[in-house]
Every structure is written in C-alpha cells, then in structure tokens.
PDB file of C-alpha atoms in Angstrom:
ATOM      1  CA  MET A   3       9.583  45.473 -40.494  1.00 46.00           C
ATOM      2  CA  MET A   4       8.005  43.482 -43.629  1.00 50.00           C
ATOM      3  CA  LEU A   5      10.937  40.369 -42.325  1.00 49.00           C
ATOM      4  CA  TYR A   6       9.960  40.989 -38.221  1.00 52.00           C
ATOM      5  CA  ARG A   7       6.548  40.258 -38.974  1.00 58.00           C
ATOM      6  CA  PRO A   8       5.961  37.171 -39.794  1.00 60.00           C
ATOM      7  CA  LEU A   9       8.767  36.218 -38.058  1.00 58.00           C
ATOM      8  CA  ARG A  10       6.787  37.631 -34.881  1.00 61.00           C
ATOM      9  CA  LEU A  11       4.269  34.974 -36.566  1.00 59.00           C
ATOM     10  CA  ILE A  12       6.076  32.184 -36.443  1.00 61.00           C
ATOM     11  CA  ARG A  13       7.119  32.714 -32.914  1.00 60.00           C
ATOM     12  CA  GLN A  14       3.337  33.460 -31.475  1.00 58.00           C
ATOM     13  CA  PHE A  15       2.414  29.874 -33.674  1.00 55.00           C
ATOM     14  CA  VAL A  16       5.066  28.309 -31.954  1.00 54.00           C
ATOM     15  CA  THR A  17       4.429  29.584 -28.312  1.00 54.00           C
ATOM     16  CA  GLY A  18       1.003  28.914 -28.143  1.00 57.00           C
ATOM     17  CA  VAL A  19       1.313  25.449 -30.038  1.00 52.00           C
ATOM     18  CA  PHE A  20       4.359  24.266 -27.387  1.00 49.00           C
ATOM     19  CA  LEU A  21       1.067  25.560 -24.457  1.00 49.00           C
ATOM     20  CA  ALA A  22      -1.341  23.951 -26.610  1.00 47.00           C
ATOM     21  CA  SER A  23       0.997  20.995 -25.840  1.00 46.00           C
ATOM     22  CA  ILE A  24       1.490  21.414 -21.995  1.00 42.00           C
ATOM     23  CA  ALA A  25      -2.623  21.712 -21.673  1.00 45.00           C
ATOM     24  CA  LEU A  26      -2.534  18.487 -23.460  1.00 46.00           C
ATOM     25  CA  GLY A  27      -0.336  16.903 -21.182  1.00 45.00           C
ATOM     26  CA  VAL A  28      -1.654  18.008 -17.964  1.00 49.00           C
ATOM     27  CA  GLN A  29      -5.564  16.605 -19.065  1.00 57.00           C
ATOM     28  CA  ALA A  30      -4.048  13.389 -20.383  1.00 59.00           C
ATOM     29  CA  ASP A  31      -2.385  12.866 -16.587  1.00 86.00           C
ATOM     30  CA  GLN A  32      -5.312  13.975 -14.966  1.00 89.00           C
ATOM     31  CA  GLY A  33      -7.070  11.020 -17.208  1.00 91.00           C
ATOM     32  CA  LEU A  34      -5.264   8.766 -15.424  1.00 94.00           C
ATOM     33  CA  TRP A  35      -4.517  10.111 -12.154  1.00 92.00           C
ATOM     34  CA  ASN A  36      -8.852   9.733 -12.377  1.00 91.00           C
ATOM     35  CA  LEU A  37      -7.767   5.576 -14.079  1.00 93.00           C
ATOM     36  CA  VAL A  38      -6.527   5.367 -10.793  1.00 93.00           C
ATOM     37  CA  TRP A  39      -8.530   6.699  -8.636  1.00 91.00           C
ATOM     38  CA  ALA A  40     -11.721   4.723 -10.578  1.00 93.00           C
ATOM     39  CA  SER A  41      -9.757   1.201 -10.199  1.00 94.00           C
ATOM     40  CA  HIS A  42      -9.458   1.439  -6.378  1.00 91.00           C
ATOM     41  CA  GLU A  43     -13.215   2.207  -5.901  1.00 92.00           C
ATOM     42  CA  GLN A  44     -13.990  -0.506  -8.908  1.00 94.00           C
ATOM     43  CA  ALA A  45     -11.455  -2.863  -6.335  1.00 93.00           C
ATOM     44  CA  LYS A  46     -14.361  -2.437  -3.113  1.00 91.00           C
ATOM     45  CA  SER A  47     -17.813  -1.893  -5.602  1.00 93.00           C
ATOM     46  CA  LEU A  48     -17.499  -4.823  -7.623  1.00 95.00           C
ATOM     47  CA  SER A  49     -17.465  -8.581  -6.584  1.00 95.00           C
ATOM     48  CA  TYR A  50     -14.803 -10.904  -7.814  1.00 96.00           C
ATOM     49  CA  SER A  51     -13.082 -14.103  -7.447  1.00 95.00           C
ATOM     50  CA  GLY A  52      -9.258 -16.060  -8.723  1.00 95.00           C
ATOM     51  CA  LEU A  53      -6.311 -17.095  -8.334  1.00 96.00           C
ATOM     52  CA  LEU A  54      -3.602 -15.060  -6.916  1.00 94.00           C
ATOM     53  CA  ILE A  55       0.409 -15.176  -7.060  1.00 95.00           C
ATOM     54  CA  THR A  56       3.013 -12.890  -4.863  1.00 93.00           C
ATOM     55  CA  GLU A  57       6.497 -12.809  -5.629  1.00 92.00           C
ATOM     56  CA  SER A  58       8.596 -10.908  -3.365  1.00 86.00           C
ATOM     57  CA  GLY A  59      12.514 -11.571  -3.692  1.00 79.00           C
ATOM     58  CA  LYS A  60      12.806 -14.537  -2.973  1.00 81.00           C
ATOM     59  CA  TYR A  61       9.395 -15.990  -1.854  1.00 84.00           C
ATOM     60  CA  SER A  62       6.406 -17.114  -3.869  1.00 90.00           C
ATOM     61  CA  GLN A  63       3.674 -17.493  -2.526  1.00 91.00           C
ATOM     62  CA  SER A  64      -0.705 -18.817  -4.562  1.00 95.00           C
ATOM     63  CA  SER A  65      -3.453 -17.411  -2.598  1.00 94.00           C
ATOM     64  CA  ARG A  66      -7.193 -17.950  -3.612  1.00 95.00           C
ATOM     65  CA  LEU A  67      -9.046 -14.615  -2.780  1.00 95.00           C
ATOM     66  CA  LEU A  68     -13.225 -14.087  -2.872  1.00 95.00           C
ATOM     67  CA  HIS A  69     -14.478 -10.529  -2.591  1.00 95.00           C
ATOM     68  CA  GLN A  70     -18.022  -9.541  -2.559  1.00 93.00           C
ATOM     69  CA  SER A  71     -19.425  -5.818  -2.180  1.00 91.00           C
ATOM     70  CA  THR A  72     -23.110  -5.584  -1.252  1.00 85.00           C
ATOM     71  CA  GLY A  73     -25.037  -2.739   0.729  1.00 80.00           C
ATOM     72  CA  GLY A  74     -21.933  -1.084   0.740  1.00 79.00           C
ATOM     73  CA  SER A  75     -20.350  -3.621   2.958  1.00 87.00           C
ATOM     74  CA  GLU A  76     -17.484  -5.756   1.768  1.00 90.00           C
ATOM     75  CA  PHE A  77     -16.494  -9.196   2.449  1.00 92.00           C
ATOM     76  CA  GLU A  78     -12.804 -10.457   1.876  1.00 93.00           C
ATOM     77  CA  VAL A  79     -11.354 -14.121   1.854  1.00 93.00           C
ATOM     78  CA  LEU A  80      -8.041 -15.162   1.181  1.00 93.00           C
ATOM     79  CA  GLU A  81      -7.524 -18.987   1.606  1.00 93.00           C
ATOM     80  CA  ARG A  82      -3.186 -20.000   1.760  1.00 93.00           C
ATOM     81  CA  LEU A  83      -3.001 -22.358  -0.914  1.00 94.00           C
ATOM     82  CA  ASP A  84       1.131 -22.830  -0.285  1.00 92.00           C
ATOM     83  CA  GLY A  85       2.645 -24.562   3.217  1.00 89.00           C
ATOM     84  CA  GLN A  86       0.266 -24.161   6.809  1.00 90.00           C
ATOM     85  CA  PRO A  87      -3.457 -23.717   5.601  1.00 92.00           C
ATOM     86  CA  ALA A  88      -4.245 -20.395   6.315  1.00 92.00           C
ATOM     87  CA  LYS A  89      -7.612 -18.223   6.100  1.00 92.00           C
ATOM     88  CA  TRP A  90      -7.797 -14.445   5.973  1.00 92.00           C
ATOM     89  CA  ILE A  91     -11.555 -13.151   6.737  1.00 92.00           C
ATOM     90  CA  ARG A  92     -12.161  -9.441   6.924  1.00 91.00           C
ATOM     91  CA  HIS A  93     -15.514  -7.525   6.778  1.00 89.00           C
ATOM     92  CA  ASN A  94     -15.439  -4.344   6.419  1.00 86.00           C
ATOM     93  CA  ASP A  95     -12.120  -2.780   9.286  1.00 81.00           C
ATOM     94  CA  GLN A  96     -12.733  -6.291  10.884  1.00 85.00           C
ATOM     95  CA  ILE A  97     -10.284  -8.585  10.051  1.00 88.00           C
ATOM     96  CA  GLN A  98      -9.692 -12.889  11.465  1.00 88.00           C
ATOM     97  CA  CYS A  99      -7.116 -14.942  10.852  1.00 90.00           C
ATOM     98  CA  VAL A 100      -7.983 -19.485  10.564  1.00 92.00           C
ATOM     99  CA  ILE A 101      -5.179 -21.268  11.080  1.00 92.00           C
ATOM    100  CA  PRO A 102      -7.159 -24.412  11.120  1.00 91.00           C
ATOM    101  CA  ASP A 103      -3.693 -27.085  11.663  1.00 92.00           C
ATOM    102  CA  ARG A 104      -3.344 -25.200  15.449  1.00 91.00           C
ATOM    103  CA  LYS A 105      -7.521 -24.846  15.600  1.00 92.00           C
ATOM    104  CA  MET A 106      -6.169 -20.698  16.111  1.00 92.00           C
ATOM    105  CA  ILE A 107      -8.391 -17.716  15.350  1.00 92.00           C
ATOM    106  CA  LEU A 108      -6.577 -13.967  15.851  1.00 88.00           C
ATOM    107  CA  THR A 109      -8.150 -10.856  15.294  1.00 85.00           C
ATOM    108  CA  ASP A 110      -7.401  -7.526  14.594  1.00 77.00           C
ATOM    109  CA  ARG A 111      -8.658  -4.693  13.326  1.00 69.00           C
ATOM    110  CA  ARG A 112      -7.371  -2.698   9.798  1.00 60.00           C
ATOM    111  CA  HIS A 113      -5.828   0.741  10.382  1.00 53.00           C
ATOM    112  CA  THR A 114      -5.253   1.077   6.133  1.00 53.00           C
ATOM    113  CA  SER A 115      -7.243   0.551   3.298  1.00 50.00           C
ATOM    114  CA  VAL A 116      -4.135  -0.585   1.080  1.00 57.00           C
ATOM    115  CA  SER A 117      -4.598  -4.282   0.430  1.00 81.00           C
ATOM    116  CA  PHE A 118      -4.475  -5.674  -3.331  1.00 89.00           C
ATOM    117  CA  PRO A 119      -6.196  -4.891  -5.390  1.00 93.00           C
ATOM    118  CA  ARG A 120      -6.701  -1.796  -4.035  1.00 90.00           C
ATOM    119  CA  VAL A 121      -4.504   0.781  -5.266  1.00 87.00           C
ATOM    120  CA  LEU A 122      -4.569   3.754  -2.786  1.00 84.00           C
ATOM    121  CA  ALA A 123      -3.616   3.593   1.453  1.00 73.00           C
ATOM    122  CA  GLU A 124      -5.889   5.901   1.939  1.00 62.00           C
ATOM    123  CA  ALA A 125      -9.437   7.985   0.949  1.00 55.00           C
ATOM    124  CA  ASN A 126      -7.036  11.531  -0.554  1.00 59.00           C
ATOM    125  CA  GLY A 127      -4.483   8.974  -2.085  1.00 54.00           C
ATOM    126  CA  ALA A 128      -5.351  10.002  -5.447  1.00 60.00           C
ATOM    127  CA  SER A 129      -4.613  13.975  -4.775  1.00 67.00           C
ATOM    128  CA  MET A 130      -1.544  13.056  -2.908  1.00 76.00           C
ATOM    129  CA  LEU A 131      -0.174  10.706  -5.559  1.00 85.00           C
ATOM    130  CA  GLU A 132       0.325  13.630  -7.931  1.00 87.00           C
ATOM    131  CA  ARG A 133       2.905  15.151  -6.273  1.00 88.00           C
ATOM    132  CA  PHE A 134       5.104  12.740  -5.440  1.00 91.00           C
ATOM    133  CA  TYR A 135       4.835  10.883  -8.523  1.00 94.00           C
ATOM    134  CA  SER A 136       4.849  11.667 -12.576  1.00 94.00           C
ATOM    135  CA  ILE A 137       2.327   9.455 -14.483  1.00 95.00           C
ATOM    136  CA  SER A 138       2.544   7.557 -17.944  1.00 96.00           C
ATOM    137  CA  GLU A 139       0.857   5.038 -20.076  1.00 96.00           C
ATOM    138  CA  LEU A 140       2.017   2.166 -21.556  1.00 96.00           C
ATOM    139  CA  PRO A 141       1.981  -0.442 -24.642  1.00 95.00           C
ATOM    140  CA  GLY A 142      -0.967  -2.909 -23.164  1.00 93.00           C
ATOM    141  CA  ARG A 143      -0.664  -6.297 -22.120  1.00 94.00           C
ATOM    142  CA  ARG A 144      -2.912  -9.115 -21.267  1.00 96.00           C
ATOM    143  CA  VAL A 145      -3.441 -10.406 -17.927  1.00 97.00           C
ATOM    144  CA  ALA A 146      -5.420 -13.460 -16.867  1.00 96.00           C
ATOM    145  CA  GLY A 147      -6.619 -13.792 -20.648  1.00 96.00           C
ATOM    146  CA  ARG A 148      -7.867  -9.985 -19.900  1.00 97.00           C
ATOM    147  CA  ALA A 149      -6.847  -7.026 -21.814  1.00 97.00           C
ATOM    148  CA  VAL A 150      -5.427  -4.408 -19.614  1.00 97.00           C
ATOM    149  CA  ARG A 151      -4.120  -0.864 -19.810  1.00 97.00           C
ATOM    150  CA  VAL A 152      -0.272   0.012 -18.324  1.00 97.00           C
ATOM    151  CA  LEU A 153       0.252   2.388 -16.229  1.00 97.00           C
ATOM    152  CA  LYS A 154       3.634   3.452 -14.792  1.00 97.00           C
ATOM    153  CA  LEU A 155       3.828   5.622 -11.595  1.00 96.00           C
ATOM    154  CA  SER A 156       7.354   6.945 -11.623  1.00 96.00           C
ATOM    155  CA  PRO A 157       8.695   8.482  -8.549  1.00 95.00           C
ATOM    156  CA  ASN A 158      10.100  11.991  -8.641  1.00 94.00           C
ATOM    157  CA  ASP A 159      12.635  11.633  -5.672  1.00 94.00           C
ATOM    158  CA  ASP A 160      14.880   8.659  -4.170  1.00 94.00           C
ATOM    159  CA  MET A 161      12.464   8.382  -0.796  1.00 94.00           C
ATOM    160  CA  ARG A 162      10.303   5.487  -2.885  1.00 95.00           C
ATOM    161  CA  TYR A 163       9.896   3.184  -5.163  1.00 95.00           C
ATOM    162  CA  GLU A 164       8.403   2.809  -8.672  1.00 96.00           C
ATOM    163  CA  TYR A 165       5.056   1.181 -10.221  1.00 96.00           C
ATOM    164  CA  ARG A 166       3.071  -0.493 -12.844  1.00 97.00           C
ATOM    165  CA  LEU A 167      -0.148  -1.457 -12.184  1.00 97.00           C
ATOM    166  CA  TYR A 168      -2.172  -3.376 -15.423  1.00 98.00           C
ATOM    167  CA  LEU A 169      -5.856  -2.145 -15.140  1.00 98.00           C
ATOM    168  CA  ASP A 170      -8.194  -4.350 -16.703  1.00 97.00           C
ATOM    169  CA  ARG A 171      -9.686  -2.704 -19.634  1.00 97.00           C
ATOM    170  CA  GLU A 172     -13.436  -3.619 -19.355  1.00 95.00           C
ATOM    171  CA  ASN A 173     -13.781  -2.761 -15.736  1.00 95.00           C
ATOM    172  CA  LYS A 174     -10.965  -0.759 -14.419  1.00 96.00           C
ATOM    173  CA  LEU A 175      -9.736  -3.512 -11.895  1.00 97.00           C
ATOM    174  CA  LEU A 176      -6.208  -3.514 -10.784  1.00 97.00           C
ATOM    175  CA  LEU A 177      -5.213  -6.947 -11.861  1.00 97.00           C
ATOM    176  CA  ARG A 178      -1.550  -6.985 -11.544  1.00 97.00           C
ATOM    177  CA  SER A 179       0.870  -4.156  -9.585  1.00 96.00           C
ATOM    178  CA  GLU A 180       4.459  -4.393  -9.815  1.00 96.00           C
ATOM    179  CA  LEU A 181       7.162  -2.890  -7.945  1.00 95.00           C
ATOM    180  CA  TYR A 182      10.435  -1.525  -9.679  1.00 95.00           C
ATOM    181  CA  SER A 183      13.930  -0.460  -8.452  1.00 92.00           C
ATOM    182  CA  PRO A 184      15.575   2.258  -8.920  1.00 91.00           C
ATOM    183  CA  ARG A 185      18.200  -0.173 -10.987  1.00 91.00           C
ATOM    184  CA  GLY A 186      15.031  -0.992 -12.463  1.00 91.00           C
ATOM    185  CA  ASP A 187      14.950  -5.150 -11.373  1.00 92.00           C
ATOM    186  CA  VAL A 188      11.064  -5.962 -10.187  1.00 93.00           C
ATOM    187  CA  LEU A 189      10.822  -6.038  -6.607  1.00 92.00           C
ATOM    188  CA  GLU A 190       7.468  -7.538  -5.908  1.00 93.00           C
ATOM    189  CA  ASN A 191       4.569  -8.787  -8.657  1.00 94.00           C
ATOM    190  CA  VAL A 192       1.138  -9.576  -7.092  1.00 94.00           C
ATOM    191  CA  GLY A 193      -1.193 -10.058  -9.981  1.00 96.00           C
ATOM    192  CA  PHE A 194      -4.574 -12.662 -11.204  1.00 97.00           C
ATOM    193  CA  LYS A 195      -3.949 -15.799 -12.702  1.00 96.00           C
ATOM    194  CA  GLU A 196      -7.542 -17.047 -12.828  1.00 96.00           C
ATOM    195  CA  ILE A 197     -10.167 -13.831 -12.547  1.00 97.00           C
ATOM    196  CA  SER A 198     -13.956 -14.234 -12.444  1.00 96.00           C
ATOM    197  CA  PHE A 199     -16.550 -11.857 -12.199  1.00 95.00           C
ATOM    198  CA  GLU A 200     -19.411 -13.569 -11.472  1.00 92.00           C
ATOM    199  CA  PRO A 201     -18.157 -15.652  -8.316  1.00 90.00           C
ATOM    200  CA  ALA A 202     -20.600 -17.828  -6.154  1.00 88.00           C
ATOM    201  CA  LEU A 203     -21.242 -15.685  -2.986  1.00 85.00           C
ATOM    202  CA  ILE A 204     -21.611 -16.456   0.433  1.00 85.00           C
ATOM    203  CA  GLU A 205     -25.629 -15.956   0.675  1.00 83.00           C
ATOM    204  CA  THR A 206     -24.853 -14.635   4.854  1.00 83.00           C
ATOM    205  CA  PRO A 207     -20.705 -13.534   4.885  1.00 83.00           C
ATOM    206  CA  SER A 208     -20.119 -13.071   8.631  1.00 86.00           C
ATOM    207  CA  LEU A 209     -16.514 -13.465  10.660  1.00 87.00           C
ATOM    208  CA  VAL A 210     -15.894 -17.223  12.013  1.00 86.00           C
ATOM    209  CA  LYS A 211     -17.146 -18.023  15.052  1.00 87.00           C
ATOM    210  CA  ALA A 212     -14.405 -20.724  17.737  1.00 85.00           C
ATOM    211  CA  GLY A 213     -16.608 -23.787  17.884  1.00 86.00           C
ATOM    212  CA  PRO A 214     -15.069 -26.712  20.470  1.00 90.00           C
ATOM    213  CA  GLY A 215     -11.540 -26.989  20.951  1.00 90.00           C
ATOM    214  CA  TRP A 216     -10.165 -23.871  19.035  1.00 92.00           C
ATOM    215  CA  ARG A 217      -8.599 -21.061  20.913  1.00 91.00           C
ATOM    216  CA  THR A 218      -9.109 -17.412  19.341  1.00 88.00           C
ATOM    217  CA  SER A 219      -6.736 -14.285  20.841  1.00 84.00           C
ATOM    218  CA  SER A 220      -7.010 -10.839  19.689  1.00 79.00           C
ATOM    219  CA  THR A 221      -4.732  -8.504  19.636  1.00 73.00           C
ATOM    220  CA  GLU A 222      -6.152  -5.242  22.247  1.00 76.00           C
ATOM    221  CA  VAL A 223      -5.151  -1.770  19.667  1.00 79.00           C
ATOM    222  CA  ARG A 224      -6.299   1.751  20.850  1.00 81.00           C
ATOM    223  CA  SER A 225      -5.725   5.244  19.391  1.00 83.00           C
ATOM    224  CA  LEU A 226      -3.023   7.557  21.521  1.00 83.00           C
ATOM    225  CA  ASP A 227      -3.020  10.555  21.306  1.00 84.00           C
ATOM    226  CA  SER A 228      -0.007  12.806  21.305  1.00 84.00           C
ATOM    227  CA  ASN A 229      -0.663  14.260  24.840  1.00 85.00           C
ATOM    228  CA  GLU A 230       0.575  10.081  25.923  1.00 84.00           C
ATOM    229  CA  LEU A 231       3.833   9.747  24.128  1.00 89.00           C
ATOM    230  CA  PRO A 232       7.210  10.682  25.052  1.00 90.00           C
ATOM    231  CA  TYR A 233       8.405  11.706  21.414  1.00 92.00           C
ATOM    232  CA  ASP A 234       6.800  13.430  18.506  1.00 93.00           C
ATOM    233  CA  LEU A 235       6.538  12.693  15.387  1.00 93.00           C
ATOM    234  CA  PRO A 236       5.998  15.074  12.203  1.00 94.00           C
ATOM    235  CA  ASP A 237       2.757  14.628  10.836  1.00 92.00           C
ATOM    236  CA  LEU A 238       4.373  15.215   7.020  1.00 91.00           C
ATOM    237  CA  ALA A 239       7.519  13.470   6.305  1.00 92.00           C
ATOM    238  CA  PHE A 240       9.331  13.287   2.766  1.00 91.00           C
ATOM    239  CA  GLY A 241       6.527  13.465   1.652  1.00 91.00           C
ATOM    240  CA  PHE A 242       4.376  10.536   4.173  1.00 93.00           C
ATOM    241  CA  LYS A 243       1.860  11.589   5.844  1.00 91.00           C
ATOM    242  CA  LYS A 244       0.826  10.131   9.192  1.00 90.00           C
ATOM    243  CA  ALA A 245      -2.183   8.208   9.441  1.00 83.00           C
ATOM    244  CA  ASP A 246      -3.096   7.335  12.972  1.00 81.00           C
ATOM    245  CA  THR A 247      -0.765   5.856  16.282  1.00 86.00           C
ATOM    246  CA  VAL A 248      -2.125   2.608  17.831  1.00 87.00           C
ATOM    247  CA  CYS A 249      -0.887   0.589  20.985  1.00 86.00           C
ATOM    248  CA  ARG A 250      -0.853  -2.896  20.186  1.00 80.00           C
ATOM    249  CA  VAL A 251      -0.248  -4.900  23.505  1.00 76.00           C
ATOM    250  CA  LYS A 252       1.794  -7.910  22.700  1.00 65.00           C
ATOM    251  CA  GLY A 253       1.410  -8.990  26.822  1.00 61.00           C
ATOM    252  CA  LYS A 254       0.846  -8.072  30.271  1.00 60.00           C
ATOM    253  CA  ASP A 255       3.840  -5.342  30.617  1.00 65.00           C
ATOM    254  CA  GLU A 256       4.860  -5.421  26.034  1.00 75.00           C
ATOM    255  CA  GLN A 257       3.306  -2.383  24.888  1.00 84.00           C
ATOM    256  CA  ILE A 258       4.701  -1.531  20.794  1.00 89.00           C
ATOM    257  CA  HIS A 259       3.351   1.650  19.343  1.00 91.00           C
ATOM    258  CA  GLN A 260       2.918   1.733  15.770  1.00 92.00           C
ATOM    259  CA  THR A 261       2.694   5.334  13.657  1.00 92.00           C
ATOM    260  CA  VAL A 262       1.669   4.645   9.990  1.00 91.00           C
ATOM    261  CA  TYR A 263       2.918   6.930   6.666  1.00 92.00           C
ATOM    262  CA  SER A 264       1.544   6.733   3.215  1.00 90.00           C
ATOM    263  CA  ASP A 265       2.200   9.032   0.692  1.00 91.00           C
ATOM    264  CA  GLY A 266      -1.204   7.614  -0.549  1.00 88.00           C
ATOM    265  CA  LEU A 267       0.527   4.605  -2.589  1.00 89.00           C
ATOM    266  CA  SER A 268       3.390   3.618  -0.313  1.00 90.00           C
ATOM    267  CA  THR A 269       3.272   3.242   2.921  1.00 90.00           C
ATOM    268  CA  LEU A 270       5.617   2.472   5.844  1.00 93.00           C
ATOM    269  CA  SER A 271       5.044   1.468   9.840  1.00 93.00           C
ATOM    270  CA  VAL A 272       7.238   3.734  13.081  1.00 95.00           C
ATOM    271  CA  PHE A 273       7.250   0.599  15.658  1.00 93.00           C
ATOM    272  CA  ILE A 274       8.728   1.606  19.013  1.00 93.00           C
ATOM    273  CA  GLN A 275       8.722  -0.167  22.396  1.00 90.00           C
ATOM    274  CA  LYS A 276      10.963  -0.658  25.954  1.00 88.00           C
ATOM    275  CA  HIS A 277      14.130  -2.069  24.630  1.00 80.00           C
ATOM    276  CA  GLN A 278      14.392  -5.484  26.401  1.00 73.00           C
ATOM    277  CA  ALA A 279      17.644  -7.484  27.333  1.00 65.00           C
ATOM    278  CA  ASN A 280      16.332 -10.627  25.203  1.00 63.00           C
ATOM    279  CA  HIS A 281      15.783  -8.523  22.166  1.00 60.00           C
ATOM    280  CA  SER A 282      17.884  -9.313  19.596  1.00 59.00           C
ATOM    281  CA  MET A 283      18.153  -6.339  16.992  1.00 55.00           C
ATOM    282  CA  PRO A 284      19.868  -6.755  13.063  1.00 54.00           C
ATOM    283  CA  GLN A 285      22.658  -4.712  12.718  1.00 52.00           C
ATOM    284  CA  VAL A 286      22.025  -3.980   9.016  1.00 53.00           C
ATOM    285  CA  PRO A 287      18.738  -2.520   7.204  1.00 62.00           C
ATOM    286  CA  MET A 288      16.444  -6.135   6.526  1.00 67.00           C
ATOM    287  CA  SER A 289      14.680  -6.541   3.547  1.00 64.00           C
ATOM    288  CA  HIS A 290      11.930  -9.138   2.239  1.00 65.00           C
ATOM    289  CA  GLY A 291      11.386  -7.936  -1.221  1.00 69.00           C
ATOM    290  CA  ALA A 292       9.757  -4.629  -1.397  1.00 82.00           C
ATOM    291  CA  VAL A 293       9.140  -4.722   2.339  1.00 88.00           C
ATOM    292  CA  MET A 294      12.686  -3.171   4.255  1.00 89.00           C
ATOM    293  CA  SER A 295      13.061  -2.650   7.365  1.00 92.00           C
ATOM    294  CA  LYS A 296      15.955  -0.768   9.686  1.00 92.00           C
ATOM    295  CA  SER A 297      16.067  -1.089  13.430  1.00 92.00           C
ATOM    296  CA  GLU A 298      17.971   1.539  16.265  1.00 91.00           C
ATOM    297  CA  THR A 299      18.355   1.796  19.989  1.00 91.00           C
ATOM    298  CA  GLN A 300      16.824   4.948  21.025  1.00 91.00           C
ATOM    299  CA  GLY A 301      17.954   4.901  24.925  1.00 86.00           C
ATOM    300  CA  GLY A 302      15.515   2.912  26.725  1.00 87.00           C
ATOM    301  CA  HIS A 303      13.082   2.119  23.680  1.00 90.00           C
ATOM    302  CA  MET A 304      14.378   0.410  20.545  1.00 92.00           C
ATOM    303  CA  VAL A 305      12.517   2.182  17.325  1.00 94.00           C
ATOM    304  CA  THR A 306      11.572  -0.083  13.482  1.00 94.00           C
ATOM    305  CA  VAL A 307      10.739   1.680  10.872  1.00 95.00           C
ATOM    306  CA  LEU A 308      10.062  -0.907   8.244  1.00 93.00           C
ATOM    307  CA  GLY A 309       7.881  -0.228   4.897  1.00 92.00           C
ATOM    308  CA  GLU A 310       8.487  -0.937   1.027  1.00 92.00           C
ATOM    309  CA  VAL A 311      10.414   2.228   0.820  1.00 94.00           C
ATOM    310  CA  PRO A 312      14.175   2.940  -0.514  1.00 93.00           C
ATOM    311  CA  GLU A 313      16.831   1.657   2.528  1.00 92.00           C
ATOM    312  CA  LYS A 314      17.582   5.702   3.010  1.00 94.00           C
ATOM    313  CA  THR A 315      14.209   6.202   3.828  1.00 95.00           C
ATOM    314  CA  LEU A 316      13.718   4.282   6.420  1.00 94.00           C
ATOM    315  CA  GLY A 317      17.132   5.835   7.686  1.00 94.00           C
ATOM    316  CA  LEU A 318      15.594   9.420   7.911  1.00 95.00           C
ATOM    317  CA  PHE A 319      12.308   8.344   9.698  1.00 96.00           C
ATOM    318  CA  LEU A 320      14.621   6.693  12.364  1.00 95.00           C
ATOM    319  CA  LYS A 321      15.989   9.604  12.653  1.00 95.00           C
ATOM    320  CA  SER A 322      13.242  11.984  12.559  1.00 95.00           C
ATOM    321  CA  VAL A 323      12.120  10.890  16.313  1.00 94.00           C
ATOM    322  CA  ARG A 324      12.392  13.263  18.440  1.00 94.00           C
ATOM    323  CA  TRP A 325      11.694  12.297  22.669  1.00 93.00           C
ATOM    324  CA  LYS A 326      10.089  15.326  24.805  1.00 86.00           C
ATOM    325  CA  SER A 327      12.750  14.283  27.442  1.00 76.00           C
ATOM    326  CA  GLN A 328      15.517  15.212  25.552  1.00 60.00           C
TER     327      GLN A 328
END
C-alpha cells in the first residue's frame, strides 16, 4: 500500500499533464484558425496596392493590384503587366474585363468570394476548414520586405491539397499563398513582390463605360432551382459544400450549367452542357498548375469538373451526377 499511493499520484500527474497539453494544443490551433479568419476579413476591409507575381505550373504572370475599401464597399483593379494588355475591375460582386487592344469590355457577376489575397471561399469557410485540415505554424519569414507568420494547412485526407499562408505580422493580410502536391511540389505560388498600405486611392471608383468604337459583352447568368435540372448533384460531397447552380448562356442555343463547390478553401465547379458534335473532349485529365479538369460524356451531355483539387476528387464528382431520367 505504501508503494501504490505514490504510483497512483504519478499516474494522476502524468494524466493531468497530458490532458493539459491537449487543451493547450486545441487553444493554440483555435488561435491560428482565428488568424486565418482575421486575414480574410482584412483583405476586404483594408486598402492596399502592390505588384503581384503568380506562378502556376510553367505559367508566370505579373500584375498590379489596387484594392480600396470605403464605407463597406469594395473596389479593385487588377492590371496584367505581361502579354496582351487586360484589366479586371471589380465593384463588390460586379466584374469587368477590359481588353484595350480589342476595344472590348466583358462583364460578369462573381459567385464566390475567393480571390487573392482573400483566404476563404465563403463566409463560414473557417468553421468548415477545421474539419478537413490540420493547422500548424512554421518559422517566420519575410515577404515583400515585411515580416510574416507562416501557417501550414495540411489536408486530413487525399481529396485536397496542402496550403501555406504567409500573413503579415502587423495587419494579418495574406501576402503569399502556396499550394503543395502530396509529393511536396509547389503547384501554385501567388504573392506580393511589393506592397503599400497607403495607396493612391481613386476618388470616384466606378466600373468603366464603353466609349465610341468599343464593344461590350456580358454573360447572362441566372440561378437555377433543382426542379429545373434533369440531374441531381449532392448538397455536400467529400467535404465540399454546394454553393450555387447557375446557367450561363453563351449563345442562342448553348447553355452551360455551373455548380460551385467549396470546402471553405479549395473550390471546384461541375459544368454540364448538351454534347455537340464540334466539341472536342480531352481523353485524359488536363492540368494547369494547381487547377485540374476532367471531362466525360454522360448520355447526351458533356460533364466537366474543374478545380484546384487532385484527380481523384474530380473523378468522384463526375460519378456523383445522378440523371433523373435514368
């Protein structure tokens, strides 16, 4: 009995230390997740401008970004600096693509909020991420001359990729995002080469109006109810939540249905359209850095899944389409 009591006390002490370490780990993880959410909000509420470098596969692109936030309204200009001149202008969820060489203005409406330096694909994305990713902090670095904290988001399955987020220590804004394959290869790298948090603001921000000789084109987009569709797609599949289904009208007789899914960080889209004889369909999955696509014919329709996810995820979503007439 004299030996038993000290052993019991030792066991209780060790158990207490173990439970305390778990609790501290959970608190630490929650603090990092809160930092991810704060970064997403800062991307919307701060004004900033800078030089962006995007590297995806063999593709490299430099752009200049201006984001200004006033009175709860967002205005953004992204100008491509390489290749054919082009400028994307966003006022809240309205988007224009201005192509000066062709004197063309294309307009569209954004349906997901993910665009660098935003982190999350939807408002409740942070809570979803905790289910599908583990979070940890790596040693600090510097990006664009500024000190950053580096967060590693590791997937809990093989349905998604690993992310590394470089967040400004002072104001939490995302300064660089990296996407890694399971083998540790960098699939995509987007980040600021230069950044200013005191940009020259546009006094009266607005979308561009077409001048003499300019043409405009807009994609007709309308939301679709499930009763209008000849197929069913799951509301939640493999950790990805369905956001919306829309119909994009490209021509008089050509309509493309797009259903957007997200796990809060990664996004993918299921495109369905009537199969036409002039449609050439790749026989193998196509990849462009982090973005992959896979297509197949199902009855009289062509189904394509495209997103920043592994090939396995694309294949499972192709199989998830259920045709009502079958």
